[in-house]
Amino acid sequence: MGGVVRGSGRPARALVVLCALVLVAATAEIVLDGAVGHSPLIPKQPEIAGWLGGIGERLGYRVFLIALLAFTGAYAVMLGLARRVSKRWAIVLVGVLQLIVFAGPILISTDVFSYIAYARMGVEHALNPYTHGPSAIMHDPVYPYVGKDWKHVATAYGPLYTLLSYPLAPLGLKGAVWGMKLEALFASAGTLALTWRCARAREIDPVGALLAVGANPLWVIYGLGGAHNDLIMTLFMMAAVVLMLAGRSAPAGASVVAGALVKATGAALLPFMILSSRRLAPILGALGALALGALIGYAVWGIHGIDVVAALNRDAAFVSTDSFPTEIAHLVGKPGVFPIDHDLLKGALVVIVVYLLWRTWRGYDWIAASGWTLLAISVTSTWLLPWYTLWSLPLAVIARDRRLLVATLAVQALFIVHQISPLLVPVS
Amino acid sequence: MSRGRLIETTLLILAGLLLAIATVNDVVEQTHVNHRLIADLRTWRSYTGHDYRNLSIEQDLYGHTTRDVICGNTTPGGPKERVQLCLRMTGPVVRGARAAGGGWYLPPKVEDVPSLRYGCFGEAKSAGLCGPAARGSESPEGSSAEAGQ
């Protein structure tokens, strides 16, 4: 066990090892039980993890929530001890967590089957995924796996992501699922590597930064477990930060736009980057990437391929039970959010962004301002999904303002707390 | 700490407190709803003498009436594949069960729509909740769920 911690101290070493074991055990429990299938937490899916199926038991809410809480507790302790964890151990631990999840079934969400459906619509059926929902390919093998809320909904993702998903379509359903999982794994690993690099460049402990992102329960279980494309967006986002820190502001601007062409939220970094640099280069880089993306989007999918605003407006009207606006509505005795609440929330978001722009102009850390904006988007959104709380995390760990990390982790903790009622009163 | 940063931190703490209170309130509400749901399921099984697990539930989550409707098959079969008996539960949970003030029957393979209900009994009959002339649904606006698949 030598080399587990930096410096000396047996208690710290024992605690680090214990936390690492809890993290690995909790992840393995969820994955192995999830591989059995027939669970409300595991979406119906082709048998991709059948080889793990004989080890665990059907994953119920109780076991899942206990594992999630154990993971979260160990993560919190591990963060507290991050300065004591050795570089090699941190990398191995994070790598093991990612690989365990990669080997298992798709967890929690059906989104990945929507991604595959959109890809197959374009490649196998010559349909435009920006004008048709998966219901247009009812006889395709992926259709039964698409979430029921999304069967009639055209893609809301950017043209770059849709292009990235197209090569996976001819691989068959299982091949495409593994392709999506591989994309998510590479995106996660890439984001972590870039976060490490940014932390070193900013003289922040890279081990702490790596653990804060790569061993985060929502990152591992929900983000990577569901093979969400948000990880690809964060990859481009962090690439932009690395480029900016290296003084290459034109490619940095282009990288932000590339992230936004995966998922539009990624564009949140751009105004802060431009204000901070006060140079033309990031604007030119962003415009160049935007022009290229728009050209390709228009050539392949027509005007709908570049109409990001319509998709954003549509999604902004959705409401999820986990969103903070819904919780506040319940607190004041309302059954949920009303149309006027959407307008009020948009207004609040505008005020926050304008304030952050002003602060950035006055010299505030643009990375922190970008992170606050992404966090504000997720908190004010009526459609909050767990992987949205990941957007600000890689920025938070390298921001000069440590309040951002505290706020991001607090929001994530509240999300986890909101899940626990089945544990308190299990229904059978 | 500068004055601006102090104001920011104060606002952040207040926002965090609001979110925390709203989250805990939601968890407590959901816990009460689950508690009621367990009692509803137990009551349906006790009234009918069937220990079926595939029961459909419509709960009034936010109307604060505690009025729930539980439907289940009258004979063994898949979910909603047989004639269904729906019971309308109200009131507090007493010794793990609730009062079923009335109910109705539904044909197989249909949702609980007032025009499809028949054989209303108890409070449901006096409230006119059955048949084509039924007043509104009186079905709760909350969530519906399938318990214990």
XYZ file of C-alpha atoms in Angstrom:
577
model
C 0.000 0.000 0.000
C 3.062 2.229 -0.015
C 2.553 5.179 -2.327
C -1.170 5.476 -1.579
C -0.755 8.812 0.138
C 1.634 11.704 -0.218
C 3.676 12.283 2.901
C 3.332 10.121 5.976
C 0.410 9.069 8.136
C -1.073 5.619 8.616
C -4.620 6.806 9.510
C -4.829 8.894 6.334
C -3.561 5.978 4.282
C -6.100 3.590 5.814
C -8.940 6.061 5.251
C -7.964 6.639 1.610
C -7.848 2.890 0.972
C -11.201 2.405 2.709
C -12.828 5.181 0.664
C -11.384 3.763 -2.553
C -12.777 0.328 -1.680
C -16.225 1.802 -0.971
C -16.198 3.694 -4.287
C -15.236 0.579 -6.237
C -17.626 -1.691 -4.319
C -20.600 0.686 -4.715
C -19.946 1.071 -8.446
C -19.526 -2.679 -8.907
C -22.724 -3.368 -6.947
C -24.762 -1.042 -9.169
C -23.224 -2.387 -12.377
C -23.439 -6.088 -11.464
C -26.995 -5.815 -10.163
C -27.907 -3.648 -13.137
C -26.579 -6.320 -15.504
C -29.302 -8.691 -14.255
C -31.896 -6.378 -15.860
C -35.646 -6.223 -15.026
C -35.047 -3.164 -12.882
C -36.867 0.190 -12.931
C -33.409 1.796 -12.823
C -32.078 -0.004 -15.860
C -33.706 0.915 -19.169
C -34.826 -1.883 -21.425
C -31.802 -2.575 -23.634
C -30.204 -5.160 -25.895
C -28.184 -7.693 -23.934
C -24.815 -5.980 -23.865
C -23.778 -6.938 -20.339
C -25.176 -10.444 -20.195
C -21.753 -11.845 -19.319
C -22.044 -10.035 -15.971
C -25.612 -11.181 -15.420
C -25.061 -14.208 -13.200
C -23.214 -12.422 -10.411
C -25.594 -9.806 -8.998
C -29.258 -9.630 -8.101
C -32.000 -7.487 -9.646
C -31.218 -3.836 -8.851
C -33.907 -2.315 -6.653
C -34.225 1.283 -5.451
C -33.068 0.370 -1.964
C -29.752 -1.182 -2.983
C -29.169 1.505 -5.600
C -29.759 4.360 -3.169
C -27.636 2.782 -0.440
C -24.817 2.292 -2.978
C -25.239 5.863 -4.242
C -25.154 7.279 -0.704
C -22.125 5.145 0.212
C -20.400 6.325 -2.973
C -21.240 9.942 -2.163
C -20.002 9.640 1.419
C -16.720 8.036 0.354
C -16.318 10.686 -2.350
C -16.786 13.487 0.188
C -14.152 11.987 2.530
C -11.829 11.342 -0.399
C -12.114 14.996 -1.470
C -11.216 16.051 2.053
C -8.114 13.872 1.874
C -7.296 14.699 -1.762
C -4.078 16.498 -0.832
C -2.840 13.292 0.759
C -3.695 10.939 -2.138
C -0.808 10.043 -4.422
C -0.998 10.877 -8.100
C -0.684 7.250 -9.203
C -3.430 6.040 -6.846
C -5.824 8.763 -7.917
C -5.351 7.906 -11.601
C -5.756 4.166 -10.976
C -8.881 4.671 -8.857
C -10.567 6.965 -11.359
C -9.607 4.632 -14.212
C -11.045 1.590 -12.417
C -14.349 3.380 -11.693
C -14.715 4.415 -15.327
C -13.907 0.927 -16.614
C -16.357 -0.810 -14.271
C -19.167 1.395 -15.529
C -18.025 1.008 -19.131
C -18.216 -2.788 -18.853
C -21.794 -2.772 -17.576
C -25.251 -2.012 -18.943
C -26.655 1.432 -19.725
C -27.734 2.919 -16.396
C -30.756 5.042 -15.463
C -31.515 6.741 -18.794
C -32.809 5.817 -22.262
C -31.130 8.836 -23.914
C -28.440 6.763 -25.603
C -31.129 4.917 -27.570
C -32.456 8.250 -28.808
C -28.929 9.130 -29.965
C -28.741 5.809 -31.839
C -32.240 6.235 -33.266
C -31.347 9.676 -34.689
C -28.152 8.246 -36.187
C -30.001 5.315 -37.746
C -32.692 7.623 -39.082
C -30.071 9.547 -41.019
C -27.836 6.703 -42.139
C -30.125 3.673 -42.520
C -33.443 5.320 -43.377
C -32.459 8.560 -45.158
C -34.620 10.582 -42.767
C -33.783 13.955 -41.293
C -33.448 13.587 -37.475
C -34.069 17.339 -37.136
C -37.561 17.046 -38.610
C -38.649 13.562 -37.502
C -38.828 11.753 -34.174
C -37.848 8.092 -33.739
C -41.508 7.154 -34.340
C -40.678 7.598 -38.038
C -38.614 4.385 -37.821
C -41.021 2.218 -35.826
C -39.754 -0.985 -37.426
C -36.099 -0.279 -36.684
C -34.583 -2.510 -33.947
C -33.690 0.524 -31.806
C -37.240 1.870 -31.636
C -38.495 -0.308 -28.716
C -35.659 1.009 -26.566
C -36.295 4.733 -27.100
C -37.857 6.441 -24.059
C -41.608 6.901 -24.434
C -41.361 10.669 -23.949
C -38.974 10.983 -26.868
C -40.544 8.778 -29.533
C -42.079 11.710 -31.382
C -39.389 14.283 -30.645
C -36.798 15.386 -33.229
C -33.199 15.694 -32.070
C -32.208 18.683 -29.959
C -28.480 17.999 -30.321
C -26.086 19.990 -32.432
C -24.978 19.006 -35.933
C -21.457 18.074 -34.782
C -22.840 15.503 -32.358
C -25.225 14.118 -34.966
C -22.295 13.753 -37.390
C -20.197 12.032 -34.697
C -23.006 9.552 -34.098
C -23.561 8.677 -37.783
C -20.579 6.282 -38.126
C -22.038 4.153 -35.327
C -25.359 3.585 -37.086
C -24.216 0.806 -39.454
C -22.686 -1.187 -36.586
C -26.007 -2.742 -35.626
C -27.797 -2.046 -32.375
C -25.333 -3.686 -29.994
C -22.368 -2.298 -31.919
C -23.865 1.191 -31.772
C -24.475 0.935 -28.019
C -20.862 -0.117 -27.457
C -19.756 2.671 -29.798
C -21.719 5.204 -27.749
C -20.260 3.814 -24.528
C -16.772 4.055 -26.002
C -17.385 7.651 -27.114
C -18.547 8.526 -23.600
C -15.536 6.786 -22.043
C -13.080 8.634 -24.297
C -14.891 11.925 -23.693
C -14.774 11.368 -19.938
C -11.081 10.377 -20.005
C -10.290 13.336 -22.264
C -12.141 15.769 -20.016
C -10.292 14.427 -16.983
C -6.906 14.686 -18.717
C -7.629 18.277 -19.762
C -8.911 19.132 -16.275
C -5.630 17.816 -14.866
C -3.683 19.970 -17.318
C -5.714 23.075 -16.529
C -5.297 22.524 -12.787
C -1.514 22.297 -13.177
C -1.459 25.412 -15.357
C -3.424 27.294 -12.688
C -1.302 25.901 -9.832
C -4.249 24.016 -8.338
C -3.690 20.502 -6.972
C -4.345 18.283 -10.039
C -4.997 15.177 -7.913
C -7.829 16.957 -6.106
C -9.214 18.197 -9.413
C -9.054 14.714 -10.936
C -10.794 13.082 -7.968
C -13.440 15.812 -7.744
C -14.529 15.150 -11.340
C -13.522 11.557 -12.094
C -14.749 10.020 -8.821
C -17.896 12.147 -8.673
C -20.970 9.936 -8.157
C -23.091 11.774 -10.725
C -20.246 11.815 -13.238
C -19.576 8.076 -12.889
C -23.030 6.561 -12.310
C -25.283 8.937 -14.216
C -23.061 10.652 -16.791
C -20.819 7.802 -17.887
C -23.325 5.123 -16.851
C -25.856 6.567 -19.264
C -23.224 7.306 -21.969
C -24.470 10.875 -22.126
C -23.219 13.234 -24.804
C -22.817 15.953 -22.151
C -19.360 14.417 -21.610
C -18.444 15.223 -25.229
C -19.555 18.796 -24.649
C -17.381 19.040 -21.527
C -14.449 17.642 -23.526
C -14.647 20.511 -26.036
C -15.256 22.942 -23.186
C -12.108 21.901 -21.353
C -10.132 21.836 -24.607
C -11.166 25.480 -25.035
C -9.921 26.305 -21.546
C -6.558 24.576 -22.166
C -6.132 26.443 -25.450
C -7.055 29.730 -23.834
C -4.610 29.192 -20.985
C -1.940 28.433 -23.590
C -2.663 31.782 -25.254
C -4.243 30.246 -28.343
C -7.477 32.160 -28.189
C -8.691 31.635 -31.794
C -8.713 27.811 -31.544
C -10.155 28.230 -28.031
C -13.122 30.154 -29.458
C -13.527 27.480 -32.133
C -13.492 24.745 -29.487
C -16.268 26.432 -27.492
C -18.388 26.549 -30.632
C -17.582 22.884 -31.330
C -18.925 22.079 -27.847
C -22.038 24.118 -28.571
C -22.469 22.198 -31.829
C -22.681 19.078 -29.652
C -25.000 20.587 -27.062
C -25.995 24.243 -27.271
C -25.368 24.903 -23.568
C -21.639 24.791 -24.266
C -21.894 28.250 -25.842
C -22.169 29.727 -22.339
C -18.362 30.006 -22.140
C -17.933 32.173 -25.191
C -18.955 35.662 -23.968
C -16.819 35.302 -20.840
C -13.844 34.098 -22.830
C -14.176 37.021 -25.243
C -14.625 39.588 -22.465
C -11.679 38.212 -20.563
C -9.256 38.183 -23.485
C -10.459 41.511 -24.950
C -9.063 40.382 -28.269
C -10.540 39.698 -31.665
C -8.987 36.233 -31.976
C -11.585 34.192 -29.981
C -14.385 35.933 -31.874
C -12.774 35.091 -35.208
C -12.142 31.488 -34.117
C -15.743 31.149 -32.929
C -17.142 32.693 -36.106
C -15.001 30.420 -38.276
C -16.169 27.291 -36.428
C -19.759 28.513 -36.446
C -19.674 29.177 -40.181
C -18.206 25.736 -40.851
C -20.720 24.027 -38.546
C -23.648 25.942 -40.025
C -22.500 25.160 -43.555
C -22.233 21.431 -42.849
C -25.474 21.433 -40.845
C -27.339 23.224 -43.616
C -25.843 21.066 -46.374
C -26.789 17.806 -44.635
C -30.059 18.635 -42.831
C -31.273 21.932 -44.275
C -32.388 24.878 -42.171
C -33.615 22.601 -39.335
C -30.066 21.345 -38.837
C -28.949 24.781 -37.675
C -32.092 25.965 -35.908
C -30.735 25.502 -32.390
C -33.057 28.152 -30.940
C -36.195 26.154 -31.782
C -34.819 23.064 -30.044
C -33.775 25.105 -26.988
C -37.203 26.756 -26.739
C -38.911 23.394 -26.992
C -36.758 21.800 -24.276
C -37.038 24.848 -22.009
C -40.780 24.193 -21.720
C -40.302 20.688 -20.312
C -40.717 20.101 -16.583
C -39.037 17.400 -14.488
C -39.871 16.460 -10.902
C -36.227 16.845 -9.890
C -35.939 20.458 -11.011
C -35.477 23.087 -8.329
C -38.253 25.343 -9.706
C -40.679 22.409 -9.323
C -39.508 21.817 -5.761
C -39.927 25.514 -4.910
C -43.403 25.465 -6.483
C -44.322 22.554 -4.185
C -42.863 24.451 -1.234
C -45.235 27.374 -1.828
C -48.190 25.029 -2.270
C -48.442 24.995 -6.049
C -48.807 21.716 -7.982
C -45.921 22.618 -10.272
C -44.478 25.391 -12.429
C -46.748 27.548 -14.592
C -45.909 29.300 -17.900
C -45.279 32.564 -16.060
C -42.656 30.798 -13.944
C -40.708 29.914 -17.090
C -40.558 33.628 -17.959
C -39.526 34.589 -14.432
C -36.780 31.955 -14.450
C -35.489 33.131 -17.822
C -35.475 36.687 -16.440
C -33.518 35.582 -13.364
C -31.014 33.781 -15.565
C -30.528 36.875 -17.726
C -29.870 38.997 -14.617
C -27.291 36.486 -13.347
C -25.510 36.317 -16.718
C -25.434 40.104 -17.114
C -23.989 40.453 -13.609
C -21.330 37.823 -14.356
C -20.455 39.551 -17.629
C -20.007 42.816 -15.766
C -17.858 41.081 -13.151
C -15.733 39.451 -15.856
C -15.257 42.814 -17.519
C -14.017 44.077 -14.153
C -11.433 41.271 -13.944
C -13.294 38.311 -12.388
C -12.025 34.857 -13.424
C -13.783 34.048 -16.725
C -13.620 30.308 -16.015
C -15.494 30.796 -12.749
C -18.018 33.085 -14.458
C -18.621 30.428 -17.131
C -19.058 27.786 -14.432
C -21.530 29.954 -12.497
C -23.516 30.463 -15.699
C -23.712 26.735 -16.401
C -24.707 26.096 -12.797
C -27.347 28.841 -12.977
C -28.739 27.299 -16.177
C -29.165 23.928 -14.474
C -30.630 25.398 -11.278
C -33.139 27.645 -13.059
C -34.092 24.996 -15.612
C -37.487 23.376 -15.120
C -36.044 20.340 -16.890
C -33.194 19.269 -14.620
C -31.573 15.928 -15.250
C -28.673 14.671 -13.112
C -26.108 14.969 -15.880
C -26.887 18.692 -16.244
C -25.296 19.225 -12.834
C -22.032 17.966 -14.372
C -21.638 20.872 -16.779
C -20.058 23.242 -14.275
C -17.997 20.630 -12.413
C -14.763 20.560 -14.496
C -14.728 24.372 -14.532
C -15.457 24.547 -10.799
C -12.396 22.475 -9.861
C -10.043 24.785 -11.747
C -11.774 28.075 -10.946
C -10.033 30.663 -8.808
C -13.288 31.177 -6.898
C -13.673 28.083 -4.686
C -17.285 29.028 -3.910
C -18.196 27.648 -7.346
C -16.995 24.161 -6.413
C -18.848 24.293 -3.108
C -22.031 25.456 -4.865
C -21.769 22.822 -7.614
C -21.242 20.018 -5.105
C -24.073 21.368 -2.929
C -26.463 21.331 -5.897
C -25.408 17.776 -6.694
C -25.866 16.757 -3.048
C -29.388 18.213 -3.059
C -30.166 16.276 -6.202
C -29.064 13.067 -4.479
C -31.059 13.906 -1.332
C -34.123 14.399 -3.538
C -33.855 10.778 -4.682
C -33.960 9.158 -1.267
C -37.673 8.973 -0.406
C -37.992 5.342 -1.638
C -35.318 4.510 0.904
C -37.250 6.120 3.761
C -40.619 4.546 2.904
C -40.149 1.667 0.453
C -43.246 0.821 -1.586
C -43.947 -2.815 -2.496
C -13.465 39.968 2.285
C -14.648 42.843 0.087
C -18.170 44.189 0.472
C -19.191 42.928 -2.977
C -17.941 39.432 -2.233
C -19.728 39.475 1.116
C -23.015 40.377 -0.561
C -22.487 37.680 -3.194
C -21.722 35.056 -0.561
C -24.761 36.061 1.490
C -27.014 35.797 -1.570
C -25.501 32.431 -2.460
C -26.101 31.117 1.063
C -29.706 32.358 0.985
C -30.273 30.745 -2.415
C -28.692 27.543 -1.155
C -30.940 27.580 1.922
C -34.029 28.035 -0.240
C -33.023 25.115 -2.464
C -32.214 22.953 0.558
C -35.567 23.698 2.243
C -37.443 23.056 -1.006
C -35.596 19.763 -1.500
C -36.215 18.522 2.034
C -39.876 19.601 1.806
C -40.242 17.588 -1.403
C -38.627 14.527 0.169
C -40.956 14.776 3.202
C -44.007 15.192 0.927
C -42.916 12.228 -1.170
C -42.396 10.190 1.986
C -45.959 10.955 3.094
C -47.235 10.047 -0.347
C -45.341 6.734 -0.232
C -46.696 6.070 3.255
C -50.236 6.654 1.951
C -49.540 4.544 -1.114
C -48.513 1.560 0.993
C -51.719 1.900 3.026
C -53.780 2.164 -0.193
C -52.272 -1.018 -1.605
C -52.785 -2.855 1.669
C -56.415 -1.672 1.873
C -57.203 -2.801 -1.702
C -55.714 -6.231 -1.005
C -57.592 -6.496 2.296
C -60.999 -5.495 0.785
C -60.715 -7.807 -2.234
C -58.875 -10.670 -0.596
C -56.503 -10.768 -3.573
C -52.782 -10.429 -2.962
C -52.159 -8.998 -6.431
C -49.067 -6.909 -7.022
C -50.008 -5.285 -10.341
C -52.284 -2.528 -9.127
C -52.597 0.845 -10.812
C -52.695 3.889 -8.612
C -53.767 7.451 -9.241
C -52.724 9.688 -6.406
C -53.654 13.229 -5.611
C -50.128 14.386 -4.991
C -50.658 18.098 -4.779
C -54.405 18.643 -4.408
C -54.149 18.012 -0.656
C -57.350 15.926 -0.675
C -55.581 12.616 0.110
C -58.008 11.051 -2.368
C -56.473 8.146 -4.285
C -57.946 5.596 -6.672
C -56.516 2.057 -6.767
C -57.545 -0.322 -9.541
C -56.741 -4.001 -9.954
C -57.976 -7.147 -11.661
C -60.895 -9.054 -10.162
C -59.400 -12.368 -11.310
C -55.771 -13.390 -11.922
C -54.199 -12.009 -15.111
C -51.795 -9.475 -16.524
C -52.097 -5.789 -15.610
C -55.561 -4.489 -16.633
C -56.321 -7.663 -18.601
C -59.417 -8.616 -16.574
C -62.425 -6.689 -15.275
C -60.923 -4.194 -12.850
C -62.186 -3.154 -9.459
C -61.332 0.418 -8.468
C -61.535 1.628 -4.887
C -61.569 5.274 -3.898
C -59.555 5.838 -0.725
C -59.754 8.885 1.472
C -58.750 10.009 4.936
C -55.805 9.308 7.170
C -53.753 6.150 7.464
C -55.013 4.240 10.508
C -53.141 1.124 11.569
C -51.592 0.838 8.114
C -54.863 1.058 6.169
C -57.267 3.695 4.821
C -61.025 3.976 4.396
C -62.414 2.922 1.005
C -65.519 5.067 0.630
C -66.706 3.516 -2.606
C -65.606 2.531 -6.052
C -66.518 1.164 -9.476
C -65.688 -1.479 -12.050
C -63.882 -1.080 -15.361
C -63.890 -3.361 -18.423
C -60.591 -5.125 -19.245
C -57.792 -3.255 -21.026
C -59.080 0.280 -20.458
C -57.873 3.248 -18.464
C -59.928 4.759 -15.667
C -62.155 7.066 -17.720
C -65.522 8.107 -16.138
C -67.545 7.126 -19.206
C -66.209 3.547 -19.039
C -66.938 3.004 -15.339
C -69.888 0.899 -14.262
C -71.371 -0.616 -11.109
C -70.516 2.377 -8.960
C -71.024 1.823 -5.241
C -70.738 3.769 -1.992
C -69.697 7.421 -2.155
C -68.763 7.076 -5.819
C -72.396 6.228 -6.666
C -73.855 9.147 -4.713
C -71.254 11.464 -6.261
C -72.305 10.321 -9.752
C -68.829 9.219 -10.836
C -69.925 6.406 -13.173
C -71.220 6.147 -16.713
C -71.554 8.567 -19.629
C -73.171 11.255 -17.475
C -70.372 11.204 -14.882
C -69.318 14.612 -13.632
C -65.692 15.236 -14.603
C -63.302 12.541 -13.668
C -62.830 13.364 -9.999
C -59.845 11.278 -10.681
C -56.922 12.890 -8.919
C -54.606 15.099 -10.886
C -51.461 13.694 -9.382
C -49.400 10.885 -10.739
C -50.349 7.448 -11.777
C -48.094 4.519 -11.160
C -47.900 0.790 -11.429
C -46.865 -0.673 -8.124
C -44.695 -3.664 -7.512
C -44.182 -5.047 -10.995
